[in-house]
């Protein structure tokens, strides 16, 4: 038995949580399954979208967009929120599609959208989100990392790490335990705020971009 499994003998921690991954977008509905804490649509980005994202990564010095929007008004709100998006039709259309999918899946009127250019890890240590669910998609650059449920020692989360870095704390056993999303993947991360998932939230972290590299990160959250 690994140290992670031994530490997870806590009866409050569910025995199983799994990832559902597919190239079909309807895989996102699997997030409603009790045993699923990560649902990933392996979305292939269009050439036009990749070109627009590359332009942003290469020319924009800063983008820190945080807005609440409805599916019907997404494109207009994006254009109004940042001049950087005015000439990015493929990117705005993709974001509008994801907002619509997110709101439809969770029966929301609005979503909280964050679109951010990052040159360092936003959340560099493995952690869980204390919310019901979050959509995460890296549109350019290196994508988010996560740990399978049976490979993580949850006693090492937060203060349990005693200030140590992830590779020192014992939160995972082997480097190969760390899984990574791909650029373009659309992922739903189930948090501890999801009823019945208090001890089964997905453990994940932001990767550190290489020196001189930037990533474009999208997140969608519940706000109502």
CSV table of C-alpha atoms in Angstrom, one decimal:
chain,number,residue,atom,x,y,z
A,1,UNK,CA,0.0,0.0,0.0
A,2,UNK,CA,1.4,3.4,-0.9
A,3,UNK,CA,1.7,6.2,1.6
A,4,UNK,CA,-1.0,8.1,-0.2
A,5,UNK,CA,-3.5,5.2,0.0
A,6,UNK,CA,-2.7,4.6,3.6
A,7,UNK,CA,-3.3,8.3,4.5
A,8,UNK,CA,-6.6,8.1,2.7
A,9,UNK,CA,-8.0,5.4,4.9
A,10,UNK,CA,-10.0,8.3,6.5
A,11,UNK,CA,-13.6,7.0,6.1
A,12,UNK,CA,-14.7,10.6,5.1
A,13,UNK,CA,-12.6,10.3,1.9
A,14,UNK,CA,-14.5,8.5,-0.9
A,15,UNK,CA,-12.9,5.2,-2.0
A,16,UNK,CA,-13.0,6.2,-5.7
A,17,UNK,CA,-13.0,9.3,-7.8
A,18,UNK,CA,-12.1,9.2,-11.5
A,19,UNK,CA,-11.5,11.3,-14.6
A,20,UNK,CA,-13.8,11.1,-17.6
A,21,UNK,CA,-11.9,12.1,-20.8
A,22,UNK,CA,-13.1,12.1,-24.4
A,23,UNK,CA,-12.8,13.9,-27.7
A,24,UNK,CA,-16.6,14.3,-27.7
A,25,UNK,CA,-18.0,17.4,-25.9
A,26,UNK,CA,-20.9,15.5,-24.3
A,27,UNK,CA,-18.3,14.0,-21.9
A,28,UNK,CA,-18.7,17.2,-19.9
A,29,UNK,CA,-22.1,15.9,-18.7
A,30,UNK,CA,-20.2,13.1,-16.8
A,31,UNK,CA,-19.4,15.6,-14.1
A,32,UNK,CA,-22.8,14.8,-12.7
A,33,UNK,CA,-21.7,11.3,-12.0
A,34,UNK,CA,-20.8,10.9,-8.3
A,35,UNK,CA,-17.5,9.0,-9.0
A,36,UNK,CA,-16.3,11.6,-11.5
A,37,UNK,CA,-14.3,14.6,-10.2
A,38,UNK,CA,-12.7,15.6,-13.5
A,39,UNK,CA,-14.4,15.7,-16.9
A,40,UNK,CA,-12.3,16.7,-19.9
A,41,UNK,CA,-13.3,17.4,-23.5
A,42,UNK,CA,-10.2,17.1,-25.6
A,43,UNK,CA,-11.1,20.0,-27.9
A,44,UNK,CA,-9.1,20.6,-31.1
A,45,UNK,CA,-8.6,24.3,-31.6
A,46,UNK,CA,-9.1,25.7,-35.1
A,47,UNK,CA,-6.2,27.2,-37.0
A,48,UNK,CA,-7.8,30.6,-36.8
A,49,UNK,CA,-8.2,30.4,-33.1
A,50,UNK,CA,-4.6,29.2,-32.6
A,51,UNK,CA,-3.4,32.1,-34.7
A,52,UNK,CA,-5.3,34.7,-32.7
A,53,UNK,CA,-4.1,33.2,-29.4
A,54,UNK,CA,-0.5,33.2,-30.7
A,55,UNK,CA,-0.9,36.9,-31.6
A,56,UNK,CA,-2.1,37.7,-28.0
A,57,UNK,CA,0.8,35.7,-26.5
A,58,UNK,CA,3.3,37.5,-28.7
A,59,UNK,CA,2.1,41.1,-28.6
A,60,UNK,CA,0.0,41.7,-25.4
A,61,UNK,CA,1.9,42.7,-22.3
A,62,UNK,CA,-1.1,42.2,-20.0
A,63,UNK,CA,-4.6,40.8,-20.0
A,64,UNK,CA,-6.5,40.4,-16.7
A,65,UNK,CA,-10.2,40.1,-17.7
A,66,UNK,CA,-12.8,39.3,-15.1
A,67,UNK,CA,-16.5,39.8,-16.0
A,68,UNK,CA,-19.9,38.3,-15.4
A,69,UNK,CA,-21.9,37.6,-18.5
A,70,UNK,CA,-24.8,35.8,-20.1
A,71,UNK,CA,-24.5,33.5,-23.1
A,72,UNK,CA,-26.5,35.9,-25.2
A,73,UNK,CA,-24.2,38.9,-24.6
A,74,UNK,CA,-20.8,37.2,-24.3
A,75,UNK,CA,-19.3,38.5,-27.5
A,76,UNK,CA,-20.5,42.1,-27.0
A,77,UNK,CA,-19.3,42.0,-23.4
A,78,UNK,CA,-15.9,40.7,-24.4
A,79,UNK,CA,-15.5,43.4,-27.0
A,80,UNK,CA,-16.5,46.0,-24.5
A,81,UNK,CA,-14.2,44.7,-21.8
A,82,UNK,CA,-11.0,44.6,-23.7
A,83,UNK,CA,-9.8,46.3,-26.9
A,84,UNK,CA,-7.4,43.3,-27.3
A,85,UNK,CA,-10.4,41.1,-28.2
A,86,UNK,CA,-11.9,43.4,-30.8
A,87,UNK,CA,-10.0,41.8,-33.6
A,88,UNK,CA,-10.2,38.2,-32.3
A,89,UNK,CA,-13.4,36.8,-33.8
A,90,UNK,CA,-12.4,33.1,-33.5
A,91,UNK,CA,-11.4,33.5,-29.9
A,92,UNK,CA,-14.5,35.4,-28.9
A,93,UNK,CA,-16.7,32.8,-30.7
A,94,UNK,CA,-15.0,30.0,-28.8
A,95,UNK,CA,-15.4,31.7,-25.5
A,96,UNK,CA,-19.1,32.4,-26.2
A,97,UNK,CA,-19.6,28.7,-27.0
A,98,UNK,CA,-18.0,27.6,-23.7
A,99,UNK,CA,-20.0,30.1,-21.7
A,100,UNK,CA,-23.2,28.8,-23.4
A,101,UNK,CA,-22.2,25.2,-22.7
A,102,UNK,CA,-21.3,25.9,-19.1
A,103,UNK,CA,-24.5,27.8,-18.4
A,104,UNK,CA,-26.7,25.2,-20.1
A,105,UNK,CA,-25.0,22.3,-18.3
A,106,UNK,CA,-25.5,23.9,-14.9
A,107,UNK,CA,-28.7,25.8,-15.6
A,108,UNK,CA,-27.1,29.2,-14.9
A,109,UNK,CA,-28.2,32.6,-16.2
A,110,UNK,CA,-24.7,34.0,-16.0
A,111,UNK,CA,-21.1,32.8,-15.6
A,112,UNK,CA,-18.1,34.5,-14.1
A,113,UNK,CA,-15.4,34.6,-16.8
A,114,UNK,CA,-11.7,35.2,-16.2
A,115,UNK,CA,-9.3,35.4,-19.1
A,116,UNK,CA,-5.7,35.9,-18.1
A,117,UNK,CA,-2.2,36.1,-19.6
A,118,UNK,CA,0.2,34.4,-17.1
A,119,UNK,CA,4.0,34.2,-17.1
A,120,UNK,CA,4.2,32.4,-13.8
A,121,UNK,CA,2.2,29.8,-12.0
A,122,UNK,CA,-1.0,31.3,-10.5
A,123,UNK,CA,-1.5,28.5,-8.0
A,124,UNK,CA,1.8,26.7,-7.9
A,125,UNK,CA,1.0,24.1,-5.2
A,126,UNK,CA,-1.4,21.2,-5.4
A,127,UNK,CA,-4.8,22.2,-3.9
A,128,UNK,CA,-8.6,21.8,-4.2
A,129,UNK,CA,-11.1,24.4,-5.0
A,130,UNK,CA,-13.8,25.1,-2.3
A,131,UNK,CA,-16.5,25.7,-4.9
A,132,UNK,CA,-19.0,23.3,-6.6
A,133,UNK,CA,-17.3,23.2,-10.1
A,134,UNK,CA,-15.0,25.3,-12.3
A,135,UNK,CA,-14.3,25.2,-16.0
A,136,UNK,CA,-10.6,25.5,-16.9
A,137,UNK,CA,-9.1,25.7,-20.3
A,138,UNK,CA,-5.6,26.7,-21.3
A,139,UNK,CA,-5.9,28.2,-24.8
A,140,UNK,CA,-2.2,28.9,-25.2
A,141,UNK,CA,0.9,27.6,-23.4
A,142,UNK,CA,1.4,24.9,-20.9
A,143,UNK,CA,-1.8,23.5,-19.3
A,144,UNK,CA,-2.9,22.6,-15.8
A,145,UNK,CA,-1.7,19.6,-13.8
A,146,UNK,CA,-3.7,17.2,-11.6
A,147,UNK,CA,-3.4,14.1,-9.4
A,148,UNK,CA,-5.5,11.0,-9.6
A,149,UNK,CA,-7.6,10.4,-6.5
A,150,UNK,CA,-5.8,7.2,-5.6
A,151,UNK,CA,-2.3,8.8,-6.0
A,152,UNK,CA,-2.8,11.8,-3.6
A,153,UNK,CA,-2.3,12.0,0.1
A,154,UNK,CA,-4.9,14.6,1.1
A,155,UNK,CA,-3.4,15.0,4.6
A,156,UNK,CA,-0.6,17.0,2.8
A,157,UNK,CA,-3.0,19.6,1.4
A,158,UNK,CA,-2.8,23.2,2.7
A,159,UNK,CA,-1.3,23.5,6.1
A,160,UNK,CA,-0.7,19.7,6.0
A,161,UNK,CA,2.2,20.4,3.7
A,162,UNK,CA,4.0,22.2,6.5
A,163,UNK,CA,5.2,24.8,4.0
A,164,UNK,CA,7.1,22.2,1.9
A,165,UNK,CA,7.1,22.2,-1.8
A,166,UNK,CA,5.0,19.6,-3.5
A,167,UNK,CA,7.9,17.3,-4.4
A,168,UNK,CA,9.0,17.4,-0.7
A,169,UNK,CA,5.6,17.3,1.1
A,170,UNK,CA,4.7,13.7,0.2
A,171,UNK,CA,1.3,14.7,-1.4
A,172,UNK,CA,2.3,12.4,-4.2
A,173,UNK,CA,4.7,9.5,-4.4
A,174,UNK,CA,6.2,9.5,-7.9
A,175,UNK,CA,6.7,12.2,-10.5
A,176,UNK,CA,4.7,10.0,-12.9
A,177,UNK,CA,1.7,10.4,-10.6
A,178,UNK,CA,1.3,13.9,-12.0
A,179,UNK,CA,-1.1,14.2,-14.9
A,180,UNK,CA,-1.4,17.1,-17.3
A,181,UNK,CA,-4.1,18.5,-19.5
A,182,UNK,CA,-3.4,19.5,-23.0
A,183,UNK,CA,-3.7,23.0,-24.6
A,184,UNK,CA,-7.2,23.4,-25.8
A,185,UNK,CA,-8.7,20.9,-23.4
A,186,UNK,CA,-12.0,22.0,-21.8
A,187,UNK,CA,-12.0,20.6,-18.2
A,188,UNK,CA,-14.6,20.7,-15.5
A,189,UNK,CA,-13.0,20.4,-12.1
A,190,UNK,CA,-15.3,19.3,-9.3
A,191,UNK,CA,-14.6,21.0,-6.0
A,192,UNK,CA,-15.3,20.4,-2.4
A,193,UNK,CA,-18.4,22.7,-2.6
A,194,UNK,CA,-20.2,20.0,-4.7
A,195,UNK,CA,-22.7,18.2,-2.4
A,196,UNK,CA,-21.3,14.8,-1.5
A,197,UNK,CA,-17.8,15.7,-2.8
A,198,UNK,CA,-16.4,17.4,0.2
A,199,UNK,CA,-13.5,15.1,0.5
A,200,UNK,CA,-13.2,14.1,-3.2
A,201,UNK,CA,-12.4,17.3,-4.9
A,202,UNK,CA,-9.9,17.2,-7.7
A,203,UNK,CA,-6.4,18.0,-6.6
A,204,UNK,CA,-4.6,20.2,-9.1
A,205,UNK,CA,-2.2,23.1,-9.7
A,206,UNK,CA,-1.0,25.6,-12.2
A,207,UNK,CA,2.2,24.8,-14.1
A,208,UNK,CA,5.1,27.2,-14.2
A,209,UNK,CA,5.7,28.4,-17.8
A,210,UNK,CA,9.2,28.2,-19.1
A,211,UNK,CA,11.3,31.3,-18.9
A,212,UNK,CA,10.0,33.8,-21.5
A,213,UNK,CA,6.8,31.8,-22.2
A,214,UNK,CA,3.2,32.9,-21.5
A,215,UNK,CA,0.0,31.0,-21.1
A,216,UNK,CA,-3.6,32.2,-21.8
A,217,UNK,CA,-5.9,30.7,-19.2
A,218,UNK,CA,-9.7,30.7,-19.2
A,219,UNK,CA,-11.9,29.9,-16.2
A,220,UNK,CA,-15.6,29.9,-15.8
A,221,UNK,CA,-17.4,29.9,-12.4
A,222,UNK,CA,-20.8,29.9,-10.8
A,223,UNK,CA,-21.8,33.4,-9.7
A,224,UNK,CA,-25.6,33.1,-9.1
